[in-house]
Tab-separated table of C-alpha atoms in Angstrom:
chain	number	residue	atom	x	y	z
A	85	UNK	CA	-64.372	-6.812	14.517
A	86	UNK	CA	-61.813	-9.196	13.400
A	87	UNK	CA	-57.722	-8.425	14.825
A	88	UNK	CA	-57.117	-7.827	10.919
A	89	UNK	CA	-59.797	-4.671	10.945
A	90	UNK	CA	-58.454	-3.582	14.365
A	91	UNK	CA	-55.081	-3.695	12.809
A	92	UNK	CA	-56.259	-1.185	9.640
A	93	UNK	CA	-58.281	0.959	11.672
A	94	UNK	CA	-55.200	1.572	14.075
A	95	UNK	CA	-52.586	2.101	10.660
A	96	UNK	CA	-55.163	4.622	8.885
A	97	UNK	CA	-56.040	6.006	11.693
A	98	UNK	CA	-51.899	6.557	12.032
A	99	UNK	CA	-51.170	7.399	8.523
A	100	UNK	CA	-53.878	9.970	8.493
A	101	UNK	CA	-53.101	11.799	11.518
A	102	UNK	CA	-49.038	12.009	10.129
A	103	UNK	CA	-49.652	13.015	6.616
A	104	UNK	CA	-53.137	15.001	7.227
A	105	UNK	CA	-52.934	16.326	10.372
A	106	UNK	CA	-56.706	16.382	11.355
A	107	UNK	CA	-57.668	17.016	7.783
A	108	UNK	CA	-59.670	14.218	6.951
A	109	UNK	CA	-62.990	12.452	8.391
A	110	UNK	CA	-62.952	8.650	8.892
A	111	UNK	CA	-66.247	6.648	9.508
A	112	UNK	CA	-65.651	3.361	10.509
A	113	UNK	CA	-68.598	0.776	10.275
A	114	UNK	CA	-68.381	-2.826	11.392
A	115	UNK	CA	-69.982	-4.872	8.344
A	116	UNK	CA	-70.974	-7.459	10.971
A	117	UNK	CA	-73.390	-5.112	12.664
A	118	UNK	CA	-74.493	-3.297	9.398
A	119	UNK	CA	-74.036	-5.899	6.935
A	120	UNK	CA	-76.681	-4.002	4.329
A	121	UNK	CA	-73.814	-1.224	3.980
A	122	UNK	CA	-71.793	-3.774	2.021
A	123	UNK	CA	-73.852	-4.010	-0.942
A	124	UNK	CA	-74.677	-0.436	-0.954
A	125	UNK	CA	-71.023	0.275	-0.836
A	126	UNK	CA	-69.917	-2.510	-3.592
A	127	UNK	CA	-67.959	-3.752	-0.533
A	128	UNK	CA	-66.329	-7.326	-1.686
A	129	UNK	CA	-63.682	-7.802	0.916
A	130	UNK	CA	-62.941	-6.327	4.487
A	131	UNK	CA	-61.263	-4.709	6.189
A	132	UNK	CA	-61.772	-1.781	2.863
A	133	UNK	CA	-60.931	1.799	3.034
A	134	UNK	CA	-62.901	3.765	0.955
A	135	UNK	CA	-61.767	7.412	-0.271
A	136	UNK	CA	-64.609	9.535	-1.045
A	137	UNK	CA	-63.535	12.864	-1.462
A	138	UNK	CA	-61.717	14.187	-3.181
A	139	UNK	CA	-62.328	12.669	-6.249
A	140	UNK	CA	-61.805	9.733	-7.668
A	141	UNK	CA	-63.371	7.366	-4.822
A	142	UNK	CA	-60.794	4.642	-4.529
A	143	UNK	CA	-60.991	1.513	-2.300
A	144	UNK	CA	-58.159	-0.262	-0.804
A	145	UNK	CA	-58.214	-3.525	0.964
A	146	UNK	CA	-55.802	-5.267	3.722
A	147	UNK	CA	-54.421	-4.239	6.619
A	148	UNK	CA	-53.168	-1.026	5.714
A	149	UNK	CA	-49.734	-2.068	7.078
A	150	UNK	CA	-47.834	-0.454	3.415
A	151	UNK	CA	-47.884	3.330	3.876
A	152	UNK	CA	-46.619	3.855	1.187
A	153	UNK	CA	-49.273	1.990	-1.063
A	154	UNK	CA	-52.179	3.838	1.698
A	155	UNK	CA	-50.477	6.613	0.844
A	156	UNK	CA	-50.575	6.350	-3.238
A	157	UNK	CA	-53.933	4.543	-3.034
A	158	UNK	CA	-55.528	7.954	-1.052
A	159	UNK	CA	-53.740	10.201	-3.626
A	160	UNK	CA	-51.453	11.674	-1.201
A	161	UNK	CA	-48.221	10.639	-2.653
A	162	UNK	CA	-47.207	9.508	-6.461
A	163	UNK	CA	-46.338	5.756	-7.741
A	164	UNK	CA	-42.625	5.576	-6.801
């Protein structure tokens, strides 16, 4: 895993546990050991967060560093 994945993993991980307090489910899957999952999940760039439930499935990429752009991206918070 790169330092840049790490990084995201740590934020979501973060921003998940403050604003859904155990309410969520996050699978995280290294594309280097399961590169096949990229294609299936129309993957282009990494690290990506992909929101499955509820719909709409969204994808965000980066580092996850902007909260509040997590935050709008996961439907959790409006477009200031």
């Amino acid at each position: 895993m790169t330092p840049q994945s790490v990084s995201a993993i740590a934020n979501v991980k973060k921003i998940c546990e403050e604003h859904l307090q155990g309410r969520y489910e996050l699978e995280v899957v290294d594309l280097y050991q399961k590169p096949q999952l990229a294609a299936g999940e129309q993957i282009i760039a990494a690290p990506t967060l992909i929101k499955k439930l509820p719909l709409p499935l969204r994808r965000l990429i980066g580092d996850m560093s902007n909260t509040e752009r997590v935050l709008v991206g996961l439907d959790l918070q409006k477009k200031a």
